[in-house]
Each structure stands twice: as structure tokens, then as C-alpha cells.
Amino acid sequence: MKSLAIFCGANFNGDPKLTEAVDLLADVMVSRNISLVFGGGRVGVMGMIADAVLQKGGSAMGVIPEFLMAKEVGHTGLTELHVVENMHQRKQLMATLCDGFIMLPGGFGTLEEFFEVLTWLQLGLHQKPIGILNINGFYDLLLQQMDVMVEQKFLKPANRELVLTSTNPIELVDLMTNFKATPDDVWFKDRNLT
């Protein structure tokens, strides 16, 4: 992997474990020569991961729509900053620029970005690994909901397994490095969810 897109919040909740995980993730990325692709803001968790990567000598590419330049306070110290017209272009360019995706804590926008690229993987539109860095149990309930989707036969077990998860940045990047996409699209043909 040469680049990772990080989906995360434009806010920060003050969790020291999150700060520690962001710093370790930046260490892992820079030591493995993996560039950061992110939403382009300098506030919240977005700004934290960008600053950590840059301070360690890494490369950070931001992608931000014009209308969010003021709200998310576009980061001016990046290796590259792409200003696009809208959210659709933002997500498409981030997906094009990266070799994998990691979700850190965030809100609705973070979840929306994550589930869009996960759906694209399930549909076979890309083969890139997707991971959740589950810091301090932040995504425990979301992961449980995915298991309920399998139990209730709305999600194939093989597609649930597309979501790589760890509490440790080193382990998560290792899992992603060894990922081979095997989505199950049988449901297109016979709707069999077993």
C-alpha cells in the first residue's frame, strides 16, 4: 500500500486514547512510506492525523469541497490540497488516490463515507481493503449491528468479513496489507443469504 484514505471526524472528543492511536497510526504510515489521503480539514481528528503524519515527515493529501473550506478550515500546510466542487467529487477523488480505507471515530459524515466505499467493495467496484480502527470501543455497537445484519439474513457472512477491525493501528495496517477481496454477490442471482 502506498496510500490510505482516513475517514474521521472534524471534531475531537478529547479522548487521550484516540490521540495516542492517531500518533501510532501516523508512525506506522510514515515508517512504511504510506501517504495520507483525508478530507483536507485542519480541525478535529482530521487535523490531528494530518499534523501527526506531516510532523513525522510523511505525505498528506487533502480533498475538500469549496463549501467546506471555511467550515472545516482547510489545512494549508499539506503536501497537496485538492479543492473540489462537491461531496461526491471529494469521495471519488479520495477513493482514486488511495490503496485502502481506515475509519477512525467520527460522526454521520464519517459513517457515510465508510459505508459508501464498503458498498462499492461489496459490489465489486474496487478491491481495496477497508478497516475500522476501533479505539476505546467507539465502534463496538456498530460492529454488533453488522453481526445482527448477518443473523437476520440481510448481510452475507462473506461480506461482513470484508470489514477488517482492530484496536491497534499496527495490526490493522498488517491486516489490510494482506487483504484479498472476496465479496459474495450471489444475492444478485438467487437472493440466498445463507
Tab-separated table of C-alpha atoms in Angstrom, residues 17-167:
chain	number	residue	atom	x	y	z
A	17	LYS	CA	-6.532	7.011	23.755
A	18	LEU	CA	-7.645	8.482	20.437
A	19	THR	CA	-4.705	10.904	20.478
A	20	GLU	CA	-2.347	8.000	21.189
A	21	ALA	CA	-3.870	5.846	18.411
A	22	VAL	CA	-3.678	8.677	15.865
A	23	ASP	CA	0.010	9.184	16.717
A	24	LEU	CA	0.746	5.452	16.386
A	25	LEU	CA	-1.175	5.236	13.096
A	26	ALA	CA	0.891	8.155	11.767
A	27	ASP	CA	4.093	6.350	12.896
A	28	VAL	CA	3.035	3.194	11.063
A	29	MET	CA	2.121	5.062	7.896
A	30	VAL	CA	5.286	7.151	7.747
A	31	SER	CA	7.586	4.223	8.629
A	32	ARG	CA	6.019	2.198	5.782
A	33	ASN	CA	6.046	5.130	3.354
A	34	ILE	CA	2.225	5.216	3.176
A	35	SER	CA	0.780	8.606	2.239
A	36	LEU	CA	-2.291	10.012	3.960
A	37	VAL	CA	-5.391	10.852	1.933
A	38	PHE	CA	-8.048	12.638	4.000
A	39	GLY	CA	-10.826	15.222	3.995
A	40	GLY	CA	-8.497	18.229	3.904
A	41	GLY	CA	-9.545	19.962	7.138
A	42	ARG	CA	-7.197	21.139	9.885
A	43	VAL	CA	-9.706	20.752	12.721
A	44	GLY	CA	-10.755	17.760	14.815
A	45	VAL	CA	-9.400	14.281	14.235
A	46	MET	CA	-8.797	15.219	10.587
A	47	GLY	CA	-6.313	17.877	11.586
A	48	MET	CA	-4.732	15.593	14.188
A	49	ILE	CA	-3.909	12.799	11.722
A	50	ALA	CA	-2.663	15.237	9.071
A	51	ASP	CA	-0.447	17.112	11.546
A	52	ALA	CA	0.932	13.860	13.002
A	53	VAL	CA	1.831	12.486	9.559
A	54	LEU	CA	3.417	15.766	8.471
A	55	GLN	CA	5.379	16.202	11.726
A	56	LYS	CA	6.872	12.729	11.219
A	57	GLY	CA	7.986	13.605	7.677
A	58	GLY	CA	5.163	11.903	5.791
A	59	SER	CA	2.974	12.988	2.915
A	60	ALA	CA	-0.599	14.256	3.414
A	61	MET	CA	-3.073	14.845	0.583
A	62	GLY	CA	-6.328	16.611	1.414
A	63	VAL	CA	-9.523	16.656	-0.642
A	64	ILE	CA	-12.119	19.230	0.369
A	65	PRO	CA	-15.161	20.775	-1.317
A	66	GLU	CA	-15.196	24.551	-1.700
A	67	PHE	CA	-18.206	24.980	0.593
A	68	LEU	CA	-16.388	23.210	3.447
A	69	MET	CA	-13.162	25.208	3.195
A	70	ALA	CA	-14.498	27.662	5.800
A	71	LYS	CA	-16.468	25.184	7.974
A	72	GLU	CA	-13.744	22.548	8.240
A	73	VAL	CA	-10.986	25.140	7.957
A	74	GLY	CA	-8.955	23.811	5.037
A	75	HIS	CA	-5.469	22.713	6.059
A	76	THR	CA	-2.893	24.981	4.423
A	77	GLY	CA	0.262	23.027	5.284
A	78	LEU	CA	-0.384	19.843	3.296
A	79	THR	CA	1.732	18.132	0.671
A	80	GLU	CA	-1.258	18.539	-1.678
A	81	LEU	CA	-4.719	20.061	-1.247
A	82	HIS	CA	-7.385	19.356	-3.855
A	83	VAL	CA	-10.389	21.680	-3.737
A	84	VAL	CA	-13.386	20.103	-5.469
A	85	GLU	CA	-16.951	21.216	-6.196
A	86	ASN	CA	-18.971	18.817	-4.038
A	87	MET	CA	-19.011	15.840	-1.664
A	88	HIS	CA	-19.399	13.308	-4.469
A	89	GLN	CA	-16.220	14.551	-6.134
A	90	ARG	CA	-14.458	14.534	-2.761
A	91	LYS	CA	-15.260	10.878	-2.091
A	92	GLN	CA	-14.484	9.801	-5.647
A	93	LEU	CA	-11.091	11.538	-5.693
A	94	MET	CA	-10.175	10.189	-2.246
A	95	ALA	CA	-11.055	6.674	-3.442
A	96	THR	CA	-8.979	7.155	-6.595
A	97	LEU	CA	-5.936	8.473	-4.690
A	98	CYS	CA	-5.785	5.695	-2.081
A	99	ASP	CA	-4.982	1.985	-1.852
A	100	GLY	CA	-7.175	1.361	1.214
A	101	PHE	CA	-9.514	2.993	3.727
A	102	ILE	CA	-9.484	3.293	7.524
A	103	MET	CA	-12.309	4.696	9.634
A	104	LEU	CA	-11.442	6.465	12.889
A	105	PRO	CA	-14.049	7.887	15.290
A	106	GLY	CA	-16.369	10.449	13.780
A	107	GLY	CA	-19.995	11.335	13.154
A	108	PHE	CA	-22.542	10.924	10.369
A	109	GLY	CA	-20.171	12.068	7.616
A	110	THR	CA	-17.531	9.558	8.687
A	111	LEU	CA	-20.070	6.721	8.662
A	112	GLU	CA	-21.455	7.809	5.296
A	113	GLU	CA	-18.003	7.794	3.685
A	114	PHE	CA	-17.170	4.423	5.214
A	115	PHE	CA	-20.388	2.709	4.158
A	116	GLU	CA	-20.202	4.065	0.625
A	117	VAL	CA	-16.761	2.598	-0.059
A	118	LEU	CA	-17.783	-0.617	1.748
A	119	THR	CA	-20.812	-0.909	-0.529
A	120	TRP	CA	-18.574	-0.295	-3.535
A	121	LEU	CA	-16.340	-3.163	-2.366
A	122	GLN	CA	-19.331	-5.466	-1.861
A	123	LEU	CA	-20.480	-4.643	-5.405
A	124	GLY	CA	-17.021	-5.335	-6.827
A	125	LEU	CA	-16.369	-1.737	-7.875
A	126	HIS	CA	-12.960	-1.803	-6.189
A	127	GLN	CA	-10.722	-4.353	-4.441
A	128	LYS	CA	-9.232	-2.116	-1.752
A	129	PRO	CA	-9.125	-3.104	1.941
A	130	ILE	CA	-11.397	-1.316	4.397
A	131	GLY	CA	-10.604	-1.162	8.103
A	132	ILE	CA	-12.086	0.173	11.316
A	133	LEU	CA	-9.664	1.340	13.989
A	134	ASN	CA	-11.946	0.662	16.953
A	135	ILE	CA	-10.409	2.947	19.545
A	136	ASN	CA	-11.665	2.614	23.114
A	137	GLY	CA	-14.705	0.607	21.965
A	138	PHE	CA	-16.051	3.511	19.900
A	139	TYR	CA	-17.434	1.229	17.164
A	140	ASP	CA	-18.421	-1.785	19.305
A	141	LEU	CA	-22.152	-1.228	18.782
A	142	LEU	CA	-21.740	-0.612	15.043
A	143	LEU	CA	-19.842	-3.891	14.700
A	144	GLN	CA	-22.569	-5.642	16.706
A	145	GLN	CA	-25.157	-4.197	14.316
A	146	MET	CA	-23.253	-5.684	11.378
A	147	ASP	CA	-23.440	-9.073	13.124
A	148	VAL	CA	-27.199	-8.593	13.598
A	149	MET	CA	-27.473	-7.926	9.845
A	150	VAL	CA	-25.860	-11.324	9.243
A	151	GLU	CA	-28.049	-13.065	11.846
A	152	GLN	CA	-31.184	-11.511	10.348
A	153	LYS	CA	-30.067	-12.510	6.819
A	154	PHE	CA	-29.679	-9.018	5.392
A	155	LEU	CA	-25.909	-9.401	5.012
A	156	LYS	CA	-23.833	-12.315	3.750
A	157	PRO	CA	-21.195	-13.579	6.221
A	158	ALA	CA	-18.550	-13.243	3.471
A	159	ASN	CA	-19.447	-9.579	3.055
A	160	ARG	CA	-19.358	-8.974	6.821
A	161	GLU	CA	-15.787	-10.312	6.707
A	162	LEU	CA	-14.833	-7.537	4.284
A	163	VAL	CA	-14.696	-5.182	7.294
A	164	LEU	CA	-11.268	-5.507	8.905
A	165	THR	CA	-11.196	-4.393	12.527
A	166	SER	CA	-8.579	-3.868	15.212
A	167	THR	CA	-7.919	-1.733	18.250
